[in-house]
Coordinates of C-alpha atoms in Angstrom, one line a residue:
Chain A
M1 CA -29.2 169.2 -131.7
S2 CA -29.1 171.1 -135.0
E3 CA -28.7 170.5 -138.7
K4 CA -25.0 170.6 -139.7
T5 CA -23.0 169.5 -142.6
Y6 CA -20.5 166.7 -142.5
L7 CA -17.8 169.2 -142.8
Q8 CA -19.1 171.3 -139.9
A9 CA -19.4 168.1 -137.8
L10 CA -15.8 167.3 -138.4
N11 CA -14.7 170.8 -137.6
E12 CA -16.7 170.8 -134.4
A13 CA -15.1 167.5 -133.3
L14 CA -11.7 168.9 -133.8
R15 CA -12.5 172.1 -132.0
Q16 CA -14.1 170.4 -129.0
E17 CA -11.2 167.9 -128.7
M18 CA -8.6 170.7 -128.9
E19 CA -10.5 172.6 -126.2
R20 CA -10.7 169.5 -124.0
D21 CA -7.2 168.2 -124.3
P22 CA -4.1 170.5 -124.8
N23 CA -2.2 167.5 -126.2
V24 CA -4.4 167.5 -129.3
F25 CA -3.0 169.5 -132.2
I26 CA -3.4 169.5 -136.0
L27 CA -0.7 169.3 -138.7
G28 CA -0.9 169.1 -142.4
E29 CA -0.7 171.0 -145.7
D30 CA -2.6 174.3 -145.7
V31 CA -4.6 173.4 -142.5
G32 CA -3.9 176.8 -140.9
Q33 CA -5.2 180.2 -142.1
F34 CA -6.3 178.5 -145.3
G35 CA -8.5 176.2 -143.4
G36 CA -7.7 172.9 -145.1
C37 CA -8.0 171.8 -148.7
F38 CA -11.7 171.2 -148.3
G39 CA -12.3 173.6 -145.3
V40 CA -12.4 171.1 -142.5
T41 CA -10.0 173.0 -140.2
Q42 CA -11.5 176.4 -140.9
G43 CA -11.3 178.8 -138.0
L44 CA -9.2 176.6 -135.8
F45 CA -6.0 178.5 -136.6
D46 CA -7.7 181.7 -135.4
T47 CA -8.7 180.1 -132.1
F48 CA -5.8 177.9 -131.3
G49 CA -2.9 179.7 -133.2
E50 CA 0.0 178.3 -135.2
E51 CA 1.3 176.4 -132.2
R52 CA -1.6 174.0 -132.4
V53 CA -2.7 174.2 -136.0
M54 CA 0.5 173.7 -138.0
D55 CA 1.0 174.3 -141.6
T56 CA 3.6 171.9 -142.9
P57 CA 5.7 171.8 -146.0
I58 CA 4.4 169.6 -148.7
T59 CA 6.0 166.5 -147.3
E60 CA 3.6 163.7 -146.7
S61 CA 6.1 161.3 -145.3
T62 CA 7.1 163.7 -142.6
I63 CA 3.6 164.8 -141.8
V64 CA 2.7 161.2 -141.1
G65 CA 6.1 160.4 -139.5
A66 CA 6.1 163.5 -137.3
A67 CA 2.6 162.8 -136.1
T68 CA 3.8 159.3 -135.3
G69 CA 6.9 160.4 -133.5
A70 CA 4.9 163.1 -131.6
A71 CA 2.2 160.5 -130.6
A72 CA 4.9 158.1 -129.3
A73 CA 6.3 161.1 -127.3
G74 CA 3.0 161.7 -125.6
L75 CA 0.9 164.0 -127.8
R76 CA -2.3 163.4 -129.7
P77 CA -1.8 164.7 -133.2
V78 CA -4.4 164.9 -135.9
A79 CA -2.7 164.9 -139.2
E80 CA -4.4 165.7 -142.5
L81 CA -3.4 164.6 -146.0
M82 CA -5.2 166.7 -148.6
F83 CA -6.1 163.6 -150.6
V84 CA -5.8 159.9 -149.7
D85 CA -4.0 159.4 -153.0
F86 CA -0.9 161.1 -151.4
I87 CA -0.5 158.3 -148.8
G88 CA 1.6 156.5 -151.3
V89 CA 4.3 159.0 -150.7
A90 CA 4.0 158.4 -147.0
M91 CA 3.2 154.8 -146.8
D92 CA 6.3 153.7 -145.0
Q93 CA 5.7 156.0 -142.2
L94 CA 2.2 154.7 -141.9
F95 CA 2.5 151.0 -142.3
N96 CA 6.0 150.3 -141.2
Q97 CA 6.3 152.9 -138.5
A98 CA 3.0 154.0 -137.0
A99 CA 1.1 150.7 -137.4
K100 CA 3.8 148.4 -136.2
M101 CA 5.5 150.4 -133.5
R102 CA 3.5 149.0 -130.6
Y103 CA 3.8 145.4 -131.7
M104 CA 7.5 145.5 -132.6
F105 CA 8.2 147.2 -129.3
G106 CA 6.4 144.5 -127.3
G107 CA 3.5 146.7 -126.3
K108 CA 5.8 149.3 -124.7
T109 CA 4.4 152.2 -126.6
T110 CA 1.1 153.6 -127.9
V111 CA 0.7 155.7 -131.0
P112 CA -2.4 157.8 -130.5
M113 CA -2.4 159.5 -133.9
T114 CA -5.3 160.2 -136.2
L115 CA -4.7 160.6 -139.9
R116 CA -7.6 162.3 -141.8
M117 CA -7.7 161.8 -145.5
P118 CA -10.5 162.7 -148.0
Q119 CA -11.1 160.1 -150.7
G120 CA -13.5 159.3 -153.4
A121 CA -14.4 160.3 -156.9
G122 CA -17.0 162.7 -158.3
I123 CA -15.4 166.1 -158.5
G124 CA -13.5 165.6 -161.7
A125 CA -10.2 165.3 -160.0
A126 CA -9.0 162.4 -162.1
A127 CA -6.9 159.4 -161.3
Q128 CA -4.5 160.8 -158.8
H129 CA -7.0 162.7 -156.6
S130 CA -10.1 160.4 -156.6
Q131 CA -9.3 157.0 -155.3
S132 CA -10.9 155.0 -152.5
L133 CA -8.1 153.1 -150.8
E134 CA -9.6 151.7 -147.7
S135 CA -8.7 148.1 -148.5
W136 CA -5.0 149.1 -148.3
F137 CA -5.4 150.2 -144.7
M138 CA -7.7 147.3 -143.7
N139 CA -4.8 145.0 -144.7
I140 CA -2.3 146.4 -142.2
P141 CA -2.4 145.1 -138.6
G142 CA -2.1 147.9 -136.1
L143 CA -4.2 150.4 -137.9
K144 CA -7.9 151.2 -137.3
V145 CA -9.9 152.3 -140.3
V146 CA -12.9 154.6 -139.9
I147 CA -15.1 155.6 -142.8
P148 CA -18.1 157.6 -141.7
S149 CA -21.1 158.4 -143.9
T150 CA -23.2 160.8 -142.0
P151 CA -22.5 164.1 -140.2
Y152 CA -23.6 162.5 -136.9
D153 CA -21.2 159.6 -137.4
A154 CA -18.4 161.8 -138.6
K155 CA -18.4 163.9 -135.4
G156 CA -18.7 161.0 -132.9
L157 CA -16.2 158.9 -134.7
L158 CA -13.6 161.6 -135.1
I159 CA -13.8 162.3 -131.4
S160 CA -13.4 158.6 -130.7
A161 CA -10.5 158.4 -133.1
I162 CA -8.6 161.3 -131.5
R163 CA -9.1 159.6 -128.0
D164 CA -8.0 156.2 -129.3
D165 CA -4.6 155.0 -128.3
N166 CA -3.9 153.5 -131.8
P167 CA -3.1 155.0 -135.1
V168 CA -6.5 155.6 -136.8
V169 CA -6.9 156.2 -140.5
F170 CA -10.0 158.4 -140.8
L171 CA -11.4 158.4 -144.4
E172 CA -13.8 161.2 -145.4
H173 CA -15.5 161.4 -148.7
K174 CA -15.2 164.6 -150.7
L175 CA -18.8 164.4 -151.8
L176 CA -20.1 164.1 -148.3
Y177 CA -18.7 167.3 -146.9
G178 CA -21.8 169.2 -147.9
M179 CA -24.3 166.5 -146.7
T180 CA -26.4 167.7 -143.8
G181 CA -27.9 165.9 -140.8
E182 CA -28.8 166.3 -137.2
V183 CA -25.7 166.7 -135.0
P184 CA -25.7 167.3 -131.3
D185 CA -23.8 170.5 -130.3
E186 CA -22.2 168.8 -127.4
S187 CA -19.3 166.4 -127.6
Y188 CA -20.1 162.7 -127.9
T189 CA -18.3 159.5 -129.0
I190 CA -19.3 156.6 -131.2
E191 CA -17.6 153.3 -130.5
I192 CA -15.0 152.5 -133.1
G193 CA -15.9 149.1 -134.6
K194 CA -19.7 149.4 -134.1
A195 CA -21.8 149.2 -137.3
D196 CA -25.0 151.1 -137.7
V197 CA -28.2 149.8 -139.3
K198 CA -29.2 152.7 -141.4
R199 CA -32.4 151.1 -142.6
E200 CA -34.2 148.0 -141.4
G201 CA -35.4 145.4 -143.9
S202 CA -36.2 141.7 -144.1
D203 CA -35.3 140.6 -147.6
V204 CA -31.7 141.5 -148.4
T205 CA -28.8 143.0 -146.5
I206 CA -26.9 145.8 -148.3
V207 CA -23.6 146.5 -146.5
A208 CA -22.5 149.9 -147.8
T209 CA -19.8 152.4 -146.7
S210 CA -19.2 156.1 -147.0
Q211 CA -21.0 157.8 -149.9
M212 CA -22.4 154.4 -151.1
V213 CA -24.7 154.4 -148.0
Y214 CA -26.8 157.1 -149.7
S215 CA -26.9 155.1 -152.9
A216 CA -27.9 152.0 -150.9
L217 CA -30.7 153.9 -149.2
E218 CA -32.0 155.2 -152.5
A219 CA -31.8 151.7 -153.9
A220 CA -33.8 150.4 -150.9
E221 CA -36.5 152.9 -151.5
R222 CA -36.8 151.8 -155.2
L223 CA -36.7 148.2 -154.2
K224 CA -39.6 148.8 -151.8
A225 CA -41.8 149.6 -154.8
D226 CA -41.1 146.1 -156.0
G227 CA -41.9 144.6 -152.7
I228 CA -38.3 144.0 -151.6
E229 CA -37.4 145.3 -148.2
A230 CA -33.6 146.0 -148.0
E231 CA -31.7 146.4 -144.8
V232 CA -28.8 148.8 -145.1
V233 CA -25.9 148.2 -142.8
D234 CA -23.1 150.8 -142.5
P235 CA -20.1 149.3 -140.8
R236 CA -18.7 152.8 -140.2
C237 CA -15.3 151.2 -139.5
L238 CA -13.6 148.6 -141.6
Q239 CA -11.0 147.8 -139.0
P240 CA -12.2 146.6 -136.6
L241 CA -15.1 145.3 -138.5
D242 CA -18.4 144.7 -136.7
K243 CA -18.9 141.2 -137.9
E244 CA -21.8 140.5 -135.5
T245 CA -24.1 143.1 -136.9
I246 CA -23.4 142.1 -140.5
L247 CA -23.9 138.4 -139.8
E248 CA -27.0 139.1 -137.7
S249 CA -28.5 140.9 -140.6
V250 CA -27.5 138.3 -143.2
K251 CA -29.1 135.6 -141.0
K252 CA -32.3 137.6 -141.0
T253 CA -32.4 138.5 -144.7
H254 CA -30.7 135.5 -146.2
A255 CA -29.1 137.6 -149.0
L256 CA -26.1 139.9 -149.2
V257 CA -25.0 142.7 -151.4
V258 CA -21.9 144.8 -150.6
A259 CA -21.5 148.2 -152.0
N260 CA -18.4 150.3 -151.9
E261 CA -16.8 152.9 -154.1
A262 CA -13.4 151.3 -154.0
V263 CA -12.3 149.0 -156.8
S264 CA -14.3 145.8 -156.4
F265 CA -11.4 143.4 -157.0
A266 CA -9.7 142.7 -153.7
G267 CA -11.6 145.6 -152.3
P268 CA -13.3 146.0 -148.9
G269 CA -16.4 144.1 -150.1
A270 CA -14.3 141.0 -150.7
E271 CA -13.7 140.7 -147.0
I272 CA -17.3 141.2 -146.1
V273 CA -18.6 138.6 -148.6
A274 CA -15.9 136.2 -147.4
L275 CA -17.1 136.7 -143.9
A276 CA -20.6 135.7 -145.0
A277 CA -19.3 132.8 -146.9
E278 CA -17.3 131.5 -144.0
E279 CA -19.7 132.2 -141.2
A280 CA -23.3 132.4 -142.6
L281 CA -23.3 130.3 -145.8
E282 CA -26.1 128.1 -144.6
Y283 CA -28.3 131.2 -144.2
L284 CA -27.7 132.5 -147.7
D285 CA -30.5 131.7 -150.2
A286 CA -28.6 133.2 -153.1
P287 CA -25.1 134.1 -154.2
V288 CA -23.5 137.1 -152.7
K289 CA -23.0 140.2 -154.9
R290 CA -20.4 142.9 -154.9
V291 CA -21.0 146.4 -156.2
G292 CA -17.8 148.4 -156.6
A293 CA -15.7 150.4 -159.0
P294 CA -14.3 148.7 -162.1
F295 CA -10.7 147.7 -162.3
C296 CA -9.4 150.9 -163.9
P297 CA -8.0 154.2 -162.6
V298 CA -10.6 157.0 -162.0
P299 CA -11.2 158.8 -165.3
F300 CA -11.5 162.5 -165.7
S301 CA -14.2 163.2 -168.2
P302 CA -17.6 163.6 -166.5
P303 CA -19.5 160.8 -168.3
L304 CA -16.6 158.4 -167.8
E305 CA -16.3 159.4 -164.1
Q306 CA -20.0 158.9 -163.6
A307 CA -19.8 155.5 -165.3
Y308 CA -17.0 154.6 -162.9
I309 CA -18.7 155.4 -159.7
P310 CA -21.1 152.7 -158.6
N311 CA -24.7 154.0 -158.0
A312 CA -28.2 153.1 -156.9
D313 CA -28.9 151.5 -160.3
D314 CA -26.0 149.1 -159.8
I315 CA -27.2 148.2 -156.3
V316 CA -30.8 147.7 -157.5
A317 CA -29.6 145.5 -160.4
A318 CA -27.4 143.5 -158.0
V319 CA -30.3 142.9 -155.6
K320 CA -32.7 142.0 -158.3
S321 CA -30.2 139.5 -159.7
I322 CA -30.4 137.5 -156.5
R323 CA -33.9 138.3 -155.2
Chain B
M1 CA 36.8 171.0 -123.2
A2 CA 37.1 170.1 -119.6
L3 CA 35.0 166.9 -119.1
S4 CA 34.7 165.5 -115.6
K5 CA 36.5 162.3 -114.8
K6 CA 33.2 160.7 -114.2
T7 CA 32.0 161.5 -117.7
L8 CA 35.2 160.4 -119.3
I9 CA 35.2 157.1 -117.5
H10 CA 31.5 156.6 -118.3
M11 CA 32.3 157.1 -122.0
Y12 CA 35.2 154.7 -121.8
E13 CA 32.9 152.1 -120.2
T14 CA 30.2 152.7 -122.8
M15 CA 32.5 152.2 -125.7
N16 CA 33.8 149.0 -124.2
R17 CA 30.3 147.8 -123.4
I18 CA 29.3 148.2 -127.0
R19 CA 32.5 146.5 -128.3
L20 CA 32.2 143.5 -125.9
F21 CA 28.5 143.1 -126.3
E22 CA 28.8 143.0 -130.1
Q23 CA 31.8 140.8 -130.2
K24 CA 29.8 138.3 -128.2
L25 CA 26.9 138.7 -130.7
Q26 CA 29.3 138.0 -133.5
E27 CA 30.4 134.8 -131.9
F28 CA 26.8 133.6 -131.2
F29 CA 25.6 134.5 -134.7
A30 CA 28.5 132.5 -136.2
A31 CA 27.4 129.6 -134.0
G32 CA 24.0 129.8 -135.4
E33 CA 22.4 130.7 -132.1
I34 CA 20.8 134.0 -133.1
P35 CA 17.8 134.2 -135.5
G36 CA 17.4 136.7 -138.3
F37 CA 19.8 139.5 -139.2
V38 CA 22.4 141.1 -137.0
H39 CA 24.0 144.4 -138.1
L40 CA 27.1 145.1 -136.0
Y41 CA 28.3 148.5 -135.0
L42 CA 31.9 147.4 -134.4
G43 CA 34.3 150.2 -135.2
E44 CA 31.7 153.0 -134.8
E45 CA 31.5 153.0 -131.0
A46 CA 32.8 156.6 -130.7
V47 CA 29.8 158.1 -132.5
A48 CA 27.0 156.7 -130.3
T49 CA 29.1 157.2 -127.2
G50 CA 30.2 160.7 -127.9
T51 CA 26.6 161.7 -128.9
C52 CA 24.7 160.1 -126.1
A53 CA 27.1 161.5 -123.5
A54 CA 25.8 164.9 -124.5
L55 CA 22.2 163.9 -123.7
T56 CA 20.0 163.5 -120.7
D57 CA 17.7 160.5 -119.9
T58 CA 14.6 162.4 -121.2
D59 CA 16.2 163.4 -124.5
M60 CA 15.0 161.2 -127.3
I61 CA 16.8 159.4 -130.0
T62 CA 15.8 157.6 -133.2
S63 CA 18.1 154.9 -134.3
T64 CA 18.9 152.8 -137.3
H65 CA 19.0 149.1 -138.1
R66 CA 22.6 149.2 -136.8
G67 CA 21.3 150.3 -133.5
H68 CA 22.9 148.3 -130.7
G69 CA 25.5 151.0 -130.0
H70 CA 23.0 153.8 -129.9
L71 CA 20.8 151.9 -127.5
L72 CA 23.6 150.9 -125.2
A73 CA 25.0 154.4 -125.2
K74 CA 21.6 155.8 -124.3
G75 CA 21.5 153.5 -121.3
G76 CA 19.9 150.4 -122.7
D77 CA 20.0 147.3 -120.5
L78 CA 22.5 144.6 -121.6
K79 CA 20.3 141.8 -120.4
L80 CA 17.1 143.0 -122.0
M81 CA 18.9 143.7 -125.3
M82 CA 20.6 140.3 -125.4
A83 CA 17.4 138.5 -124.6
E84 CA 15.6 140.4 -127.4
I85 CA 18.3 139.6 -129.9
F86 CA 18.0 136.0 -128.9
G87 CA 14.2 136.2 -129.5
R88 CA 13.3 135.6 -125.8
Q89 CA 10.1 136.6 -123.9
T90 CA 12.2 138.6 -121.4
G91 CA 13.7 140.8 -124.1
Y92 CA 13.0 144.5 -124.5
C93 CA 10.2 143.8 -127.0
K94 CA 9.1 140.4 -125.6
G95 CA 10.8 138.8 -128.6
K96 CA 8.7 140.6 -131.2
G97 CA 11.1 143.2 -132.4
G98 CA 14.6 141.6 -132.5
S99 CA 17.8 143.4 -133.2
M100 CA 16.3 145.9 -135.6
H101 CA 13.4 147.2 -133.5
I102 CA 14.6 147.5 -129.9
A103 CA 13.1 150.5 -128.1
D104 CA 13.0 151.9 -124.5
M105 CA 10.5 154.7 -124.1
H106 CA 11.7 155.3 -120.5
L107 CA 15.2 156.1 -121.9
G108 CA 13.8 158.1 -124.8
I109 CA 14.8 155.5 -127.3
L110 CA 12.1 155.6 -130.0
G111 CA 13.4 152.4 -131.5
A112 CA 16.0 151.0 -133.8
N113 CA 14.5 151.0 -137.3
G114 CA 14.5 148.5 -140.1
I115 CA 13.8 151.1 -142.8
V116 CA 16.7 153.2 -144.1
G117 CA 15.6 156.8 -143.6
G118 CA 12.7 155.7 -141.4
G119 CA 13.8 157.6 -138.4
G120 CA 14.0 161.2 -139.7
P121 CA 10.3 162.0 -139.7
L122 CA 9.9 160.3 -136.3
A123 CA 12.7 162.4 -134.9
V124 CA 10.9 165.5 -136.2
G125 CA 7.8 164.3 -134.2
A126 CA 9.8 163.8 -131.1
A127 CA 11.5 167.2 -131.3
L128 CA 8.1 168.7 -132.1
A129 CA 6.7 167.1 -129.0
A130 CA 9.5 168.6 -126.9
K131 CA 8.9 172.0 -128.3
Y132 CA 5.1 171.7 -128.0
K133 CA 5.4 170.6 -124.3
K134 CA 7.9 173.4 -123.7
S135 CA 10.3 170.9 -122.2
D136 CA 14.0 171.3 -122.3
D137 CA 14.4 168.1 -124.2
V138 CA 16.1 167.6 -127.6
A139 CA 15.9 164.7 -130.1
V140 CA 18.7 163.1 -131.9
C141 CA 18.3 161.4 -135.2
F142 CA 21.0 158.9 -135.9
F143 CA 21.2 158.1 -139.7
G144 CA 23.7 156.6 -142.0
D145 CA 25.3 157.8 -145.2
G146 CA 22.7 155.6 -147.1
A147 CA 19.8 157.2 -145.3
S148 CA 21.1 160.7 -146.1
N149 CA 20.0 160.0 -149.7
Q150 CA 16.5 159.1 -148.7
G151 CA 13.8 161.7 -149.3
T152 CA 12.5 161.3 -145.7
T153 CA 15.9 162.5 -144.4
Q154 CA 15.9 165.5 -146.6
E155 CA 12.2 166.3 -145.6
A156 CA 13.1 165.9 -141.9
L157 CA 16.1 168.3 -142.3
N158 CA 13.9 170.8 -144.0
M159 CA 11.0 170.7 -141.6
A160 CA 13.2 170.7 -138.5
S161 CA 15.0 173.8 -139.8
A162 CA 11.9 175.6 -141.0
W163 CA 10.3 175.0 -137.6
K164 CA 13.5 175.5 -135.5
L165 CA 13.0 172.2 -133.8
P166 CA 15.4 171.0 -131.0
L167 CA 16.8 168.3 -133.2
V168 CA 20.3 167.2 -133.8
F169 CA 21.0 165.1 -136.9
V170 CA 24.0 162.8 -136.3
N171 CA 25.2 161.3 -139.5
E172 CA 27.2 158.2 -139.1
N173 CA 29.1 158.1 -142.3
N174 CA 30.7 154.6 -142.5
G175 CA 31.4 154.9 -146.2
Y176 CA 29.0 152.3 -147.4
G177 CA 25.2 151.9 -148.0
I178 CA 25.2 148.1 -147.8
S179 CA 27.7 147.4 -150.5
C180 CA 27.5 150.7 -152.4
P181 CA 30.4 153.0 -151.6
Q182 CA 29.7 156.7 -150.9
C183 CA 31.5 157.7 -154.1
K184 CA 29.0 155.9 -156.2
S185 CA 25.9 157.0 -154.3
M186 CA 26.4 160.7 -154.0
A187 CA 28.4 163.5 -155.6
V188 CA 29.3 165.3 -152.4
V189 CA 32.2 164.2 -150.2
D190 CA 30.9 165.7 -147.0
I191 CA 27.3 165.0 -146.1
A192 CA 27.5 167.9 -143.7
D193 CA 27.6 170.2 -146.8
R194 CA 23.9 169.4 -147.2
A195 CA 23.1 171.3 -144.0
A196 CA 23.7 174.5 -146.0
A197 CA 20.7 173.8 -148.1
Y198 CA 18.6 173.9 -144.9
D199 CA 20.4 176.9 -143.4
M200 CA 21.7 174.9 -140.4
P201 CA 25.2 174.4 -139.1
G202 CA 26.9 171.3 -140.7
V203 CA 30.1 170.1 -139.2
V204 CA 32.4 167.2 -140.1
V205 CA 34.1 165.4 -137.2
D206 CA 36.4 162.4 -136.9
G207 CA 33.9 159.8 -136.0
N208 CA 36.5 157.6 -134.4
D209 CA 37.4 160.3 -131.9
V210 CA 34.8 160.1 -129.2
L211 CA 35.8 163.5 -127.7
A212 CA 35.5 165.2 -131.1
V213 CA 32.1 163.7 -131.6
H214 CA 31.1 164.7 -128.1
E215 CA 32.3 168.2 -128.5
A216 CA 30.4 168.8 -131.7
V217 CA 27.2 167.2 -130.5
T218 CA 27.3 169.1 -127.2
E219 CA 27.5 172.3 -129.2
A220 CA 24.6 171.3 -131.4
V221 CA 22.5 170.2 -128.4
K222 CA 23.2 173.5 -126.7
R223 CA 22.0 175.3 -129.8
A224 CA 18.9 173.1 -129.9
R225 CA 18.1 173.7 -126.3
K226 CA 18.3 177.4 -126.7
G227 CA 15.7 177.2 -129.4
Q228 CA 18.1 178.0 -132.2
G229 CA 17.1 174.9 -134.2
P230 CA 18.7 171.8 -135.6
S231 CA 22.3 171.0 -136.7
L232 CA 23.9 168.3 -138.7
V233 CA 27.0 166.6 -137.3
E234 CA 28.7 164.2 -139.8
C235 CA 30.9 161.7 -138.1
K236 CA 33.4 160.0 -140.5
T237 CA 33.8 156.4 -139.4
Y238 CA 33.9 152.9 -140.7
R239 CA 32.1 149.6 -140.1
W240 CA 34.5 146.8 -139.5
R241 CA 32.1 144.1 -140.3
G242 CA 29.9 143.6 -143.4
H243 CA 26.5 145.2 -143.7
F244 CA 25.1 142.2 -141.8
E245 CA 26.8 139.2 -140.3
G246 CA 27.5 136.7 -143.0
D247 CA 28.1 139.4 -145.6
A248 CA 31.2 138.3 -147.6
C249 CA 32.2 141.9 -148.1
T250 CA 33.6 141.3 -151.6
Y251 CA 33.0 144.9 -152.4
R252 CA 35.8 146.4 -150.4
C253 CA 39.5 145.7 -150.0
T254 CA 41.3 144.4 -147.0
E255 CA 43.8 147.3 -147.1
E256 CA 40.9 149.8 -146.5
L257 CA 39.6 147.8 -143.6
E258 CA 43.1 147.5 -142.1
E259 CA 43.7 151.2 -142.5
W260 CA 40.5 151.9 -140.5
M261 CA 41.1 149.2 -137.9
A262 CA 44.4 151.0 -137.2
K263 CA 42.2 154.0 -136.2
D264 CA 40.3 151.9 -133.7
P265 CA 38.5 154.4 -131.5
L266 CA 38.9 152.4 -128.3
P267 CA 42.7 152.3 -127.9
R268 CA 42.9 155.9 -129.1
F269 CA 40.6 157.0 -126.3
E270 CA 42.2 154.7 -123.8
A271 CA 45.7 156.1 -124.6
K272 CA 44.4 159.6 -124.0
L273 CA 42.9 158.6 -120.6
L274 CA 46.1 156.9 -119.5
E275 CA 48.2 159.8 -120.6
S276 CA 46.1 162.3 -118.7
K277 CA 46.1 160.0 -115.8
T278 CA 42.3 159.9 -115.8
L279 CA 42.6 156.2 -115.8
T280 CA 45.3 153.7 -114.7
K281 CA 46.0 150.5 -116.6
K282 CA 44.7 148.6 -113.7
E283 CA 41.4 150.5 -113.7
A284 CA 41.0 150.0 -117.4
E285 CA 41.5 146.3 -116.9
N286 CA 39.0 146.2 -114.1
I287 CA 36.4 148.0 -116.2
K288 CA 36.8 145.6 -119.0
E289 CA 36.7 142.6 -116.7
R290 CA 33.5 143.9 -115.2
I291 CA 31.9 144.4 -118.6
V292 CA 33.0 141.0 -119.8
A293 CA 31.2 139.6 -116.7
D294 CA 28.1 141.7 -117.4
V295 CA 28.0 140.5 -121.0
E296 CA 28.3 136.9 -119.8
A297 CA 25.5 137.5 -117.4
A298 CA 23.4 139.0 -120.2
V299 CA 24.0 135.9 -122.3
A300 CA 23.2 133.6 -119.4
F301 CA 20.0 135.6 -118.8
A302 CA 19.1 135.4 -122.5
K303 CA 19.8 131.7 -122.8
E304 CA 17.9 130.8 -119.6
S305 CA 14.9 132.9 -120.6
P306 CA 12.0 131.2 -122.3
M307 CA 11.0 131.7 -125.8
P308 CA 7.7 133.7 -126.0
P309 CA 4.6 131.6 -125.7
V310 CA 2.7 131.2 -129.0
S311 CA -0.3 132.6 -127.1
A312 CA 1.5 136.0 -127.3
L313 CA 1.3 136.1 -131.1
M314 CA -1.8 138.3 -131.2
E315 CA -1.0 140.4 -128.2
D316 CA -0.1 144.1 -128.5
V317 CA -1.3 144.6 -132.1
Y318 CA -3.6 147.2 -130.6
A319 CA -3.6 149.2 -127.4

């Protein structure tokens, strides 16, 4: 076990899976010598060569589609899009081809493809390079949606995603690449669809994903000073969603706040509060609250961008409004 | 090109199988017995047949929403196809795919596709897998004139050529993208001209001449197997029916249809086989009779098969 960044954890997951299984390969824009837009694939080209770390033309549709076709033909591709925002270009190949192939073909095929995409605001990349689009993918039957927050989770979940026989959308957050944490050197898996309680508490459940987990933990520390013990639940995967862990926590704390960086309206939080309303309403002592981005594109200018991204203040305020 | 008698007879059978299968579908669709859409391949039989006769069982194809011909030519099972089109549990996709989504992984059929231009990137993936595994397989991407204008098709042509993938693009130019004639949707007359942009061979063949298609595709497949990269074979043909069954076809004239029907690929091929004494009239009749019986058996199989149970609704979403 040693301290590693989220980026190093992802890189290690890729390297170990490529060493383990010759059918695993990488394709995407600038993933080769360049090492990936954010550096996740660094060094892999030198080890595995261009036959297994493939630089593609800038053609998102064909990156996703070729990964899908290769997966259906027996390989385990890991495709990278530089930014999740580019999935719009390739959406047909993801939601009409990869996600539906198995069902449409009556279960006669599997599509063991992993699609890694960085998302999130905070680096001044503006509206077309900063979105959080997880709710798009949650809404498509056939896809799995993984959204890790810690280096430990990132490595274990990426290994699980690569070994999974379904198309997995793996959402990384740009601001998390530099985050550090304890990560075992050896290969390990984390079950896809299993939430993690990042902090235990008795008074309110904060379900938070990706980079908002850190804001939720910060908020929890501040709430502690006011005598409120918050439980922070990180689903880690939005599809499948670990309903049990969320409901268990809500039944214990009797209050729920959901925090995500995606646009709040029709966002991932809507599903989680609906879950509580449908299955744990009688346990709730207060209205549920959602913390998420406002209904506008991500702005460029730093003060606007900071105002856009939900933070610990927003979570504290939400909790205090119900507790 | 000296093709064996066995190959020639096989091609003759395949063309007739597609023709008779689809004529039966036409009948049942008109009778209201088939749910959803049916896009018939009638008139285009020579393209699928000539192409797939150049392939092995492990070679892969991606198809289109007009896919029955491709699937049958690649060896698709009449009964399983018929049952699928009738929405039955015994069909290729357990009744979940229908006409536009039939696949058979054992025959290298990566599926018909309901999205125009959807198959190009998938074919790149299939060809990439063949190259990666260092197998001798090639992939064929069937696509129409409409799909040739989609970005995905152009991306696939580019990537396949840049990576020298074992991929053959077989363009079925039937003159119309739904109702829009080619002259209104593109400036080029020959889609094969676009191959030049990707530095790959592009050839135009008479898509109603099964031997011409076969010869061109065989050449392209050879090149692909040798690691020399993709080719584009444009097959000029015509669809006899509308875009879908029930299409009133007001956008084209009867004369044009008649002109093309006079170029029916089946009697043309049959005449050649009779002339070269590869086939006798009697043998030809026997073949057709046998296929008629096979198609009837497929219909009976489909009709006797149960509809899928509602309990299957949520099955196979995930592996």
